[in-house]
């Protein structure tokens, strides 16, 4: 089997791997100014998409801009999320040379889409492919590819069930009354065969079924704080601010993070609004209840939150409310968040709670480091308190190792991280046949 890394190698963003010059795994973009895309224009016979985040699915319509129409395989939520992202990208970049696809290409995506459930095998470009729940966001998948000689497990992005002490407190239970480990929106993936009995999603393929693993490494040098502890600190902080008469702006990614935070607010009775693309994504996920952990809880969370329409000065009025405002964008690079922050920035009683990693160079990162935000082209001091919470939907160092330990006899190719080479060296030092390919490199495996 030959793997060509067109993006996502030794970097986070624009993931794309071409298998045997015929099957493409993911085709994402790296958000920025300008955005960056995979390093070549492949002509695959079929495409499999691991999940609906911009860095894995953001450039999919560009594959249909020519005469060929390769089928695109994914789960139902991933299909809808990818189309939503494409439509949003057209709004942002459609009239510039930065967008590699058109509205016509997005319409073509619907015509070639083929959706699959977890553990249902299908044929794609002469390969047998099976998707497994990756526990990252609804519809996210590990992808098992078998070309008849070599079996490849492409992890995509994944999150593992959190087993550490203290993660079963703070009232975190599912509808059966069992403690929730990890995220509220989706269950984490796990290797062991009794995963489902322990609150995790369907197990990933057994080591006997895999020869090669291409594994993400986003948080390979980080140990996440137990999720219940993060949630407890977040709730306490928000409640204190509301009690003092303040407003909390909660920048959040539209896909996954917004819904997680709505679930947290509903579980703790925190009054909240939701704004931006997260509104549309929340409604869409409720059309696919089999891909979320607790449909009833998500419906309650949607009912608990007040959806912002943006009409008649509504956003300005909301900033005077004692409530949490969950809104895009998660890194303050645009979206309604930058409407709210100018309104609340000058009052030190108010608060901005960043809920995810802030990439270097983004407005969110600058706010954390300098206490200032760029508003309408001007840098303004923010007197409101700024906090950051780790609600990551990626496996941390312990989670990555727990999965890779099960595949210790397999070849491991490390990608999707800022320190891929270092993590591969750590694995190699422990006896794993691990390397970190570079963008544009072709590797023979199996």
Short mmCIF file of C-alpha atoms in Angstrom, two decimals:
data_model
loop_
_atom_site.label_atom_id
_atom_site.label_comp_id
_atom_site.label_asym_id
_atom_site.label_seq_id
_atom_site.Cartn_x
_atom_site.Cartn_y
_atom_site.Cartn_z
CA UNK A 1 0.00 0.00 0.00
CA UNK A 2 1.26 3.48 -0.89
CA UNK A 3 0.20 6.59 1.05
CA UNK A 4 0.80 10.11 -0.24
CA UNK A 5 0.38 12.87 2.32
CA UNK A 6 -1.08 15.88 0.52
CA UNK A 7 -1.65 17.81 3.76
CA UNK A 8 -1.97 17.42 7.52
CA UNK A 9 1.53 15.94 7.91
CA UNK A 10 3.64 17.73 10.54
CA UNK A 11 0.87 20.34 10.73
CA UNK A 12 -2.72 20.79 11.91
CA UNK A 13 -4.99 21.53 8.98
CA UNK A 14 -5.74 20.59 5.34
CA UNK A 15 -5.69 16.85 6.05
CA UNK A 16 -5.56 14.75 2.86
CA UNK A 17 -4.07 11.30 2.25
CA UNK A 18 -4.12 9.51 -1.11
CA UNK A 19 -4.13 5.70 -0.83
CA UNK A 20 -2.75 3.70 -3.77
CA UNK A 21 -3.26 6.72 -6.01
CA UNK A 22 -7.01 6.02 -6.07
CA UNK A 23 -8.70 6.42 -2.67
CA UNK A 24 -8.58 9.83 -0.98
CA UNK A 25 -8.98 10.10 2.79
CA UNK A 26 -10.18 13.61 3.74
CA UNK A 27 -9.63 16.83 1.82
CA UNK A 28 -9.52 19.77 4.19
CA UNK A 29 -8.35 23.34 4.35
CA UNK A 30 -6.22 25.31 6.77
CA UNK A 31 -8.10 28.44 7.79
CA UNK A 32 -6.10 31.63 7.64
CA UNK A 33 -5.37 34.65 5.50
CA UNK A 34 -5.15 33.35 2.89
CA UNK A 35 -6.52 29.85 3.53
CA UNK A 36 -4.28 26.94 2.55
CA UNK A 37 -5.26 23.77 0.74
CA UNK A 38 -3.67 20.35 0.02
CA UNK A 39 -0.52 20.56 -2.08
CA UNK A 40 -1.88 18.93 -5.23
CA UNK A 41 -5.15 18.43 -7.07
CA UNK A 42 -5.73 14.67 -6.88
CA UNK A 43 -8.03 12.79 -9.23
CA UNK A 44 -9.26 9.98 -6.97
CA UNK A 45 -11.69 7.23 -7.88
CA UNK A 46 -13.43 7.65 -4.50
CA UNK A 47 -13.24 9.76 -1.36
CA UNK A 48 -13.82 8.88 2.31
CA UNK A 49 -14.23 11.72 4.82
CA UNK A 50 -13.52 11.05 8.50
CA UNK A 51 -15.56 13.92 9.96
CA UNK A 52 -17.11 17.30 9.32
CA UNK A 53 -14.51 19.79 10.52
CA UNK A 54 -12.99 22.38 8.21
CA UNK A 55 -9.48 20.93 8.35
CA UNK A 56 -10.72 17.54 7.14
CA UNK A 57 -13.71 18.31 4.91
CA UNK A 58 -13.42 22.00 4.00
CA UNK A 59 -12.18 21.56 0.43
CA UNK A 60 -14.31 18.57 -0.61
CA UNK A 61 -16.37 20.43 -3.27
CA UNK A 62 -13.15 21.35 -5.13
CA UNK A 63 -12.78 17.67 -6.05
CA UNK A 64 -15.89 18.03 -8.23
CA UNK A 65 -14.87 21.12 -10.18
CA UNK A 66 -13.67 19.10 -13.18
CA UNK A 67 -15.34 16.48 -15.34
CA UNK A 68 -14.93 13.61 -12.86
CA UNK A 69 -17.44 12.94 -10.11
CA UNK A 70 -15.85 10.55 -7.57
CA UNK A 71 -18.30 9.17 -4.99
CA UNK A 72 -17.87 10.64 -1.52
CA UNK A 73 -18.38 8.28 1.43
CA UNK A 74 -19.15 9.51 4.95
CA UNK A 75 -21.65 9.29 7.79
CA UNK A 76 -24.91 11.28 7.48
CA UNK A 77 -23.87 14.02 9.96
CA UNK A 78 -20.49 14.42 8.24
CA UNK A 79 -22.24 14.93 4.91
CA UNK A 80 -24.46 17.68 6.28
CA UNK A 81 -21.66 19.35 8.22
CA UNK A 82 -19.36 19.39 5.18
CA UNK A 83 -22.03 21.03 3.04
CA UNK A 84 -22.74 23.58 5.78
CA UNK A 85 -19.03 24.43 5.98
CA UNK A 86 -18.78 24.73 2.19
CA UNK A 87 -21.70 27.14 2.07
CA UNK A 88 -20.13 29.22 4.84
CA UNK A 89 -16.78 29.26 3.01
CA UNK A 90 -18.52 30.56 -0.10
CA UNK A 91 -20.01 33.40 1.93
CA UNK A 92 -16.56 34.34 3.25
CA UNK A 93 -14.41 33.74 0.17
CA UNK A 94 -16.77 33.02 -2.74
CA UNK A 95 -15.97 36.25 -4.56
CA UNK A 96 -12.22 35.89 -4.21
CA UNK A 97 -9.52 33.67 -5.62
CA UNK A 98 -9.14 32.12 -2.17
CA UNK A 99 -12.08 29.75 -2.68
CA UNK A 100 -11.30 26.75 -4.93
CA UNK A 101 -14.93 25.79 -5.54
CA UNK A 102 -18.26 27.27 -6.59
CA UNK A 103 -21.91 26.93 -5.66
CA UNK A 104 -22.25 24.45 -8.52
CA UNK A 105 -19.53 22.27 -7.00
CA UNK A 106 -21.35 22.28 -3.65
CA UNK A 107 -24.56 21.16 -5.35
CA UNK A 108 -22.62 18.34 -7.00
CA UNK A 109 -21.56 17.05 -3.57
CA UNK A 110 -25.15 16.06 -2.85
CA UNK A 111 -25.33 14.08 -6.08
CA UNK A 112 -22.27 11.91 -5.39
CA UNK A 113 -22.73 11.47 -1.63
CA UNK A 114 -23.00 7.94 -0.21
CA UNK A 115 -23.68 7.71 3.53
CA UNK A 116 -22.83 4.81 5.83
CA UNK A 117 -23.32 3.81 9.45
CA UNK A 118 -20.61 2.60 11.78
CA UNK A 119 -19.24 -0.90 11.19
CA UNK A 120 -21.02 -1.23 7.83
CA UNK A 121 -18.37 -2.21 5.27
CA UNK A 122 -18.51 -0.87 1.72
CA UNK A 123 -16.38 -0.88 -1.45
CA UNK A 124 -14.53 2.28 -2.53
CA UNK A 125 -11.97 2.53 -5.34
CA UNK A 126 -11.22 -1.20 -5.11
CA UNK A 127 -10.78 -1.12 -1.32
CA UNK A 128 -12.95 -2.49 1.45
CA UNK A 129 -13.71 0.32 3.90
CA UNK A 130 -15.34 0.30 7.33
CA UNK A 131 -16.11 3.29 9.57
CA UNK A 132 -15.91 3.15 13.37
CA UNK A 133 -17.08 5.74 15.89
CA UNK A 134 -14.14 8.02 16.77
CA UNK A 135 -15.84 9.86 19.66
CA UNK A 136 -14.67 13.28 18.43
CA UNK A 137 -17.87 14.93 17.17
CA UNK A 138 -21.17 13.41 15.98
CA UNK A 139 -20.50 11.34 12.88
CA UNK A 140 -16.71 11.31 13.28
CA UNK A 141 -15.04 8.09 12.21
CA UNK A 142 -11.94 5.99 12.31
CA UNK A 143 -11.49 4.63 8.76
CA UNK A 144 -10.32 1.04 8.21
CA UNK A 145 -9.05 0.49 4.64
CA UNK A 146 -8.21 -2.97 3.24
CA UNK A 147 -6.65 -3.28 -0.22
CA UNK A 148 -6.37 -7.07 0.00
CA UNK A 149 -2.75 -7.01 1.13
CA UNK A 150 -2.57 -4.32 3.80
CA UNK A 151 -5.09 -3.07 6.35
CA UNK A 152 -4.79 0.60 7.25
CA UNK A 153 -6.46 2.28 10.22
CA UNK A 154 -6.74 6.04 9.70
CA UNK A 155 -7.77 7.40 13.09
CA UNK A 156 -8.91 10.83 11.92
CA UNK A 157 -9.45 12.97 15.00
CA UNK A 158 -10.64 11.08 18.06
CA UNK A 159 -11.41 11.41 21.74
CA UNK A 160 -11.10 8.66 24.33
CA UNK A 161 -13.37 7.92 27.27
CA UNK A 162 -12.04 9.64 30.39
CA UNK A 163 -11.46 7.11 33.19
CA UNK A 164 -9.50 9.31 35.58
CA UNK A 165 -10.62 9.90 39.13
CA UNK A 166 -13.16 12.62 39.78
CA UNK A 167 -14.74 12.55 36.34
CA UNK A 168 -17.99 11.02 37.54
CA UNK A 169 -19.04 13.79 39.91
CA UNK A 170 -20.81 17.14 39.47
CA UNK A 171 -24.09 15.43 38.58
CA UNK A 172 -22.77 14.17 35.24
CA UNK A 173 -25.12 11.30 34.46
CA UNK A 174 -26.81 10.04 31.33
CA UNK A 175 -30.49 9.15 31.01
CA UNK A 176 -29.91 5.76 32.64
CA UNK A 177 -28.37 7.47 35.69
CA UNK A 178 -24.86 6.21 34.95
CA UNK A 179 -21.97 8.68 35.31
CA UNK A 180 -20.86 10.44 32.13
CA UNK A 181 -17.16 10.18 31.34
CA UNK A 182 -15.62 12.72 28.98
CA UNK A 183 -17.91 14.74 26.71
CA UNK A 184 -21.65 15.11 27.12
CA UNK A 185 -22.35 15.28 23.37
CA UNK A 186 -20.67 12.05 22.27
CA UNK A 187 -19.02 9.10 23.98
CA UNK A 188 -15.28 8.56 23.63
CA UNK A 189 -13.77 5.81 21.53
CA UNK A 190 -12.00 2.87 23.21
CA UNK A 191 -9.97 -0.17 22.22
CA UNK A 192 -11.10 -2.71 24.76
CA UNK A 193 -13.94 -5.07 23.68
CA UNK A 194 -16.24 -4.13 26.55
CA UNK A 195 -16.12 -0.44 25.69
CA UNK A 196 -19.88 -0.04 25.34
CA UNK A 197 -20.48 -1.52 28.81
CA UNK A 198 -18.15 1.13 30.24
CA UNK A 199 -19.84 4.10 28.59
CA UNK A 200 -17.64 4.38 25.51
CA UNK A 201 -18.68 4.03 21.91
CA UNK A 202 -18.26 1.01 19.67
CA UNK A 203 -14.72 -0.35 19.90
CA UNK A 204 -12.21 0.35 17.17
CA UNK A 205 -10.85 -2.54 15.08
CA UNK A 206 -8.85 -5.12 16.98
CA UNK A 207 -5.06 -5.11 16.57
CA UNK A 208 -5.37 -8.37 14.63
CA UNK A 209 -7.33 -6.50 11.95
CA UNK A 210 -4.74 -3.75 11.41
CA UNK A 211 -1.26 -3.60 9.84
CA UNK A 212 -0.67 0.16 9.69
CA UNK A 213 -2.03 3.07 11.76
CA UNK A 214 -2.08 6.71 10.64
CA UNK A 215 -2.69 8.52 13.93
CA UNK A 216 -3.41 12.12 14.85
CA UNK A 217 -1.14 13.69 17.49
CA UNK A 218 -2.71 17.07 18.23
CA UNK A 219 -2.27 16.87 22.02
CA UNK A 220 0.62 14.42 22.18
CA UNK A 221 2.39 16.50 24.85
CA UNK A 222 -0.68 17.46 26.91
CA UNK A 223 -2.62 15.73 29.67
CA UNK A 224 -6.15 17.11 29.71
CA UNK A 225 -7.68 17.99 33.04
CA UNK A 226 -10.58 15.56 33.74
CA UNK A 227 -13.61 16.89 31.91
CA UNK A 228 -15.84 17.04 34.99
CA UNK A 229 -13.29 19.26 36.73
CA UNK A 230 -13.15 21.58 33.71
CA UNK A 231 -16.92 21.72 33.59
CA UNK A 232 -17.17 22.39 37.32
CA UNK A 233 -14.71 25.32 37.16
CA UNK A 234 -16.46 26.75 34.10
CA UNK A 235 -19.89 26.58 35.72
CA UNK A 236 -18.66 28.12 38.98
CA UNK A 237 -17.01 30.99 37.10
CA UNK A 238 -20.06 31.73 34.95
CA UNK A 239 -22.42 31.58 37.93
CA UNK A 240 -20.23 33.98 39.90
CA UNK A 241 -20.24 36.50 37.06
CA UNK A 242 -24.01 36.30 36.59
CA UNK A 243 -24.52 36.68 40.34
CA UNK A 244 -22.40 39.86 40.23
CA UNK A 245 -24.64 41.22 37.47
CA UNK A 246 -22.30 40.57 34.55
CA UNK A 247 -22.54 38.91 31.14
CA UNK A 248 -20.35 36.05 29.89
CA UNK A 249 -19.43 35.75 26.20
CA UNK A 250 -18.48 32.16 25.40
CA UNK A 251 -16.73 31.93 22.00
CA UNK A 252 -17.13 28.37 20.72
CA UNK A 253 -16.64 26.35 17.55
CA UNK A 254 -19.98 25.82 15.82
CA UNK A 255 -19.54 22.08 15.36
CA UNK A 256 -19.39 20.04 18.55
CA UNK A 257 -18.22 22.68 21.02
CA UNK A 258 -21.35 24.83 20.86
CA UNK A 259 -23.59 21.81 21.50
CA UNK A 260 -21.35 20.60 24.34
CA UNK A 261 -21.62 23.97 26.06
CA UNK A 262 -25.38 24.14 25.57
CA UNK A 263 -25.60 20.76 27.30
CA UNK A 264 -23.45 22.05 30.16
CA UNK A 265 -25.56 25.21 30.56
CA UNK A 266 -28.80 23.24 30.53
CA UNK A 267 -27.51 20.68 33.03
CA UNK A 268 -26.61 23.44 35.49
CA UNK A 269 -29.51 25.79 34.83
CA UNK A 270 -27.34 28.59 33.41
CA UNK A 271 -29.42 31.02 31.31
CA UNK A 272 -27.88 31.16 27.85
CA UNK A 273 -28.21 32.38 24.31
CA UNK A 274 -26.74 30.73 21.21
CA UNK A 275 -25.65 32.63 18.11
CA UNK A 276 -23.85 31.94 14.84
CA UNK A 277 -23.57 28.75 12.80
CA UNK A 278 -23.93 26.69 15.99
CA UNK A 279 -27.69 27.24 15.82
CA UNK A 280 -27.97 25.51 12.45
CA UNK A 281 -25.62 22.71 13.49
CA UNK A 282 -27.59 22.02 16.67
CA UNK A 283 -30.83 21.65 14.71
CA UNK A 284 -29.11 19.41 12.16
CA UNK A 285 -27.67 17.05 14.78
CA UNK A 286 -31.13 16.51 16.22
CA UNK A 287 -32.11 15.06 12.84
CA UNK A 288 -29.49 12.35 13.44
CA UNK A 289 -30.12 11.32 17.06
CA UNK A 290 -28.33 7.99 16.67
CA UNK A 291 -25.02 9.90 16.42
CA UNK A 292 -25.32 11.79 19.72
CA UNK A 293 -24.93 10.42 23.22
CA UNK A 294 -28.31 11.49 24.59
CA UNK A 295 -30.90 12.86 22.18
CA UNK A 296 -33.29 13.86 24.98
CA UNK A 297 -30.57 15.86 26.75
CA UNK A 298 -29.66 17.68 23.52
CA UNK A 299 -33.32 18.53 22.88
CA UNK A 300 -33.62 19.88 26.42
CA UNK A 301 -30.46 21.91 25.89
CA UNK A 302 -31.85 23.39 22.66
CA UNK A 303 -35.11 24.28 24.41
CA UNK A 304 -33.21 25.76 27.35
CA UNK A 305 -31.13 28.07 25.14
CA UNK A 306 -32.55 31.12 23.40
CA UNK A 307 -31.62 31.30 19.72
CA UNK A 308 -30.47 34.72 18.54
CA UNK A 309 -31.94 36.04 15.29
CA UNK A 310 -29.88 39.23 15.17
CA UNK A 311 -32.87 41.35 14.23
CA UNK A 312 -33.80 44.79 15.63
CA UNK A 313 -30.68 45.29 17.71
CA UNK A 314 -31.19 42.02 19.57
CA UNK A 315 -27.47 41.36 20.05
CA UNK A 316 -26.87 44.71 21.72
CA UNK A 317 -29.80 44.17 24.08
CA UNK A 318 -28.54 40.71 25.02
CA UNK A 319 -25.24 42.11 26.29
CA UNK A 320 -27.18 43.75 29.13
CA UNK A 321 -28.62 40.41 30.22
CA UNK A 322 -27.21 38.28 33.02
CA UNK A 323 -26.59 35.27 30.79
CA UNK A 324 -23.98 33.24 28.94
CA UNK A 325 -23.78 33.95 25.20
CA UNK A 326 -22.43 30.91 23.32
CA UNK A 327 -21.35 32.16 19.91
CA UNK A 328 -18.98 31.68 16.99
CA UNK A 329 -16.20 32.13 16.24
CA UNK A 330 -14.18 30.10 18.70
CA UNK A 331 -10.92 31.97 18.00
CA UNK A 332 -12.54 35.41 17.61
CA UNK A 333 -11.63 35.50 13.92
CA UNK A 334 -15.09 36.78 12.99
CA UNK A 335 -18.70 35.85 13.54
CA UNK A 336 -21.13 37.26 16.11
CA UNK A 337 -18.54 37.03 18.90
CA UNK A 338 -16.95 40.20 17.58
CA UNK A 339 -20.30 41.97 17.86
CA UNK A 340 -20.68 41.07 21.53
CA UNK A 341 -17.13 41.71 22.74
CA UNK A 342 -17.07 45.46 21.96
CA UNK A 343 -20.27 45.80 23.98
CA UNK A 344 -19.01 44.02 27.10
CA UNK A 345 -15.26 44.73 26.98
CA UNK A 346 -15.15 47.84 29.19
CA UNK A 347 -16.87 46.36 32.25
CA UNK A 348 -14.55 44.27 34.49
CA UNK A 349 -17.58 42.46 35.89
CA UNK A 350 -18.14 40.84 32.49
CA UNK A 351 -16.18 37.86 31.27
CA UNK A 352 -14.95 36.20 28.06
CA UNK A 353 -14.44 32.45 28.45
CA UNK A 354 -12.47 30.90 25.60
CA UNK A 355 -13.35 27.22 25.37
CA UNK A 356 -10.78 25.81 22.98
CA UNK A 357 -7.21 26.03 21.77
CA UNK A 358 -6.27 29.42 20.32
CA UNK A 359 -3.95 29.07 17.33
CA UNK A 360 -0.95 31.39 17.29
CA UNK A 361 -1.72 34.59 15.42
CA UNK A 362 -5.48 34.45 15.91
CA UNK A 363 -7.38 37.25 17.68
CA UNK A 364 -8.25 34.86 20.51
CA UNK A 365 -4.58 34.09 21.11
CA UNK A 366 -3.73 37.80 21.08
CA UNK A 367 -6.50 38.52 23.57
CA UNK A 368 -5.12 35.88 25.94
CA UNK A 369 -1.55 37.14 25.64
CA UNK A 370 -2.10 40.91 25.56
CA UNK A 371 -5.52 41.59 27.04
CA UNK A 372 -6.45 43.50 23.88
CA UNK A 373 -8.68 42.73 20.92
CA UNK A 374 -8.79 44.11 17.40
CA UNK A 375 -12.22 45.68 16.92
CA UNK A 376 -13.20 47.46 13.69
CA UNK A 377 -9.56 47.71 12.70
CA UNK A 378 -8.48 49.23 16.02
CA UNK A 379 -6.72 47.53 18.93
CA UNK A 380 -8.76 48.06 22.07
CA UNK A 381 -8.01 47.17 25.66
CA UNK A 382 -10.42 44.62 27.16
CA UNK A 383 -11.24 45.25 30.82
CA UNK A 384 -13.58 42.26 31.01
CA UNK A 385 -11.94 39.23 32.55
CA UNK A 386 -10.59 36.65 30.09
CA UNK A 387 -10.38 32.94 30.94
CA UNK A 388 -9.61 29.78 29.00
CA UNK A 389 -11.03 26.29 29.52
CA UNK A 390 -9.92 23.05 27.90
CA UNK A 391 -13.06 21.51 26.42
CA UNK A 392 -11.01 19.75 23.75
CA UNK A 393 -12.60 16.93 21.77
CA UNK A 394 -9.17 15.41 20.97
CA UNK A 395 -7.43 12.61 22.83
CA UNK A 396 -4.59 13.83 25.04
CA UNK A 397 -1.20 12.19 25.53
CA UNK A 398 -2.62 9.43 27.74
CA UNK A 399 -5.49 8.82 25.35
CA UNK A 400 -3.24 8.62 22.32
CA UNK A 401 -0.94 6.18 24.07
CA UNK A 402 -3.83 4.05 25.30
CA UNK A 403 -4.92 3.54 21.69
CA UNK A 404 -1.46 3.15 20.17
CA UNK A 405 -0.37 0.72 22.89
CA UNK A 406 -2.98 -1.67 21.51
CA UNK A 407 -1.34 -1.40 18.06
CA UNK A 408 2.25 -1.64 19.28
CA UNK A 409 3.07 -4.30 16.66
CA UNK A 410 1.77 -2.19 13.77
CA UNK A 411 3.55 0.41 11.70
CA UNK A 412 2.52 3.86 12.94
CA UNK A 413 2.56 7.03 10.85
CA UNK A 414 2.08 10.16 12.97
CA UNK A 415 0.26 13.18 11.49
CA UNK A 416 -2.03 16.09 12.44
CA UNK A 417 0.08 17.77 15.08
CA UNK A 418 2.65 20.46 15.80
CA UNK A 419 5.22 17.96 17.07
CA UNK A 420 4.72 14.90 14.88
CA UNK A 421 8.43 14.15 14.56
CA UNK A 422 9.00 14.36 18.31
CA UNK A 423 6.01 12.13 19.10
CA UNK A 424 7.08 9.56 16.50
CA UNK A 425 10.55 9.53 18.10
CA UNK A 426 9.01 8.92 21.52
CA UNK A 427 7.03 5.99 20.15
CA UNK A 428 10.12 4.62 18.39
CA UNK A 429 12.06 4.81 21.65
CA UNK A 430 9.41 2.51 23.12
CA UNK A 431 9.86 -0.01 20.33
CA UNK A 432 7.07 1.10 17.99
CA UNK A 433 7.84 1.29 14.27
CA UNK A 434 6.79 4.95 14.07
CA UNK A 435 7.65 7.74 11.63
CA UNK A 436 6.25 11.18 10.81
CA UNK A 437 5.92 11.75 7.04
CA UNK A 438 6.21 15.23 5.58
CA UNK A 439 3.72 17.00 3.35
CA UNK A 440 4.10 15.75 -0.21
CA UNK A 441 5.87 12.54 0.84
CA UNK A 442 4.82 9.10 -0.42
CA UNK A 443 5.32 6.17 1.97
CA UNK A 444 5.08 2.45 1.20
CA UNK A 445 3.60 0.44 4.05
CA UNK A 446 2.53 -3.10 4.79
#
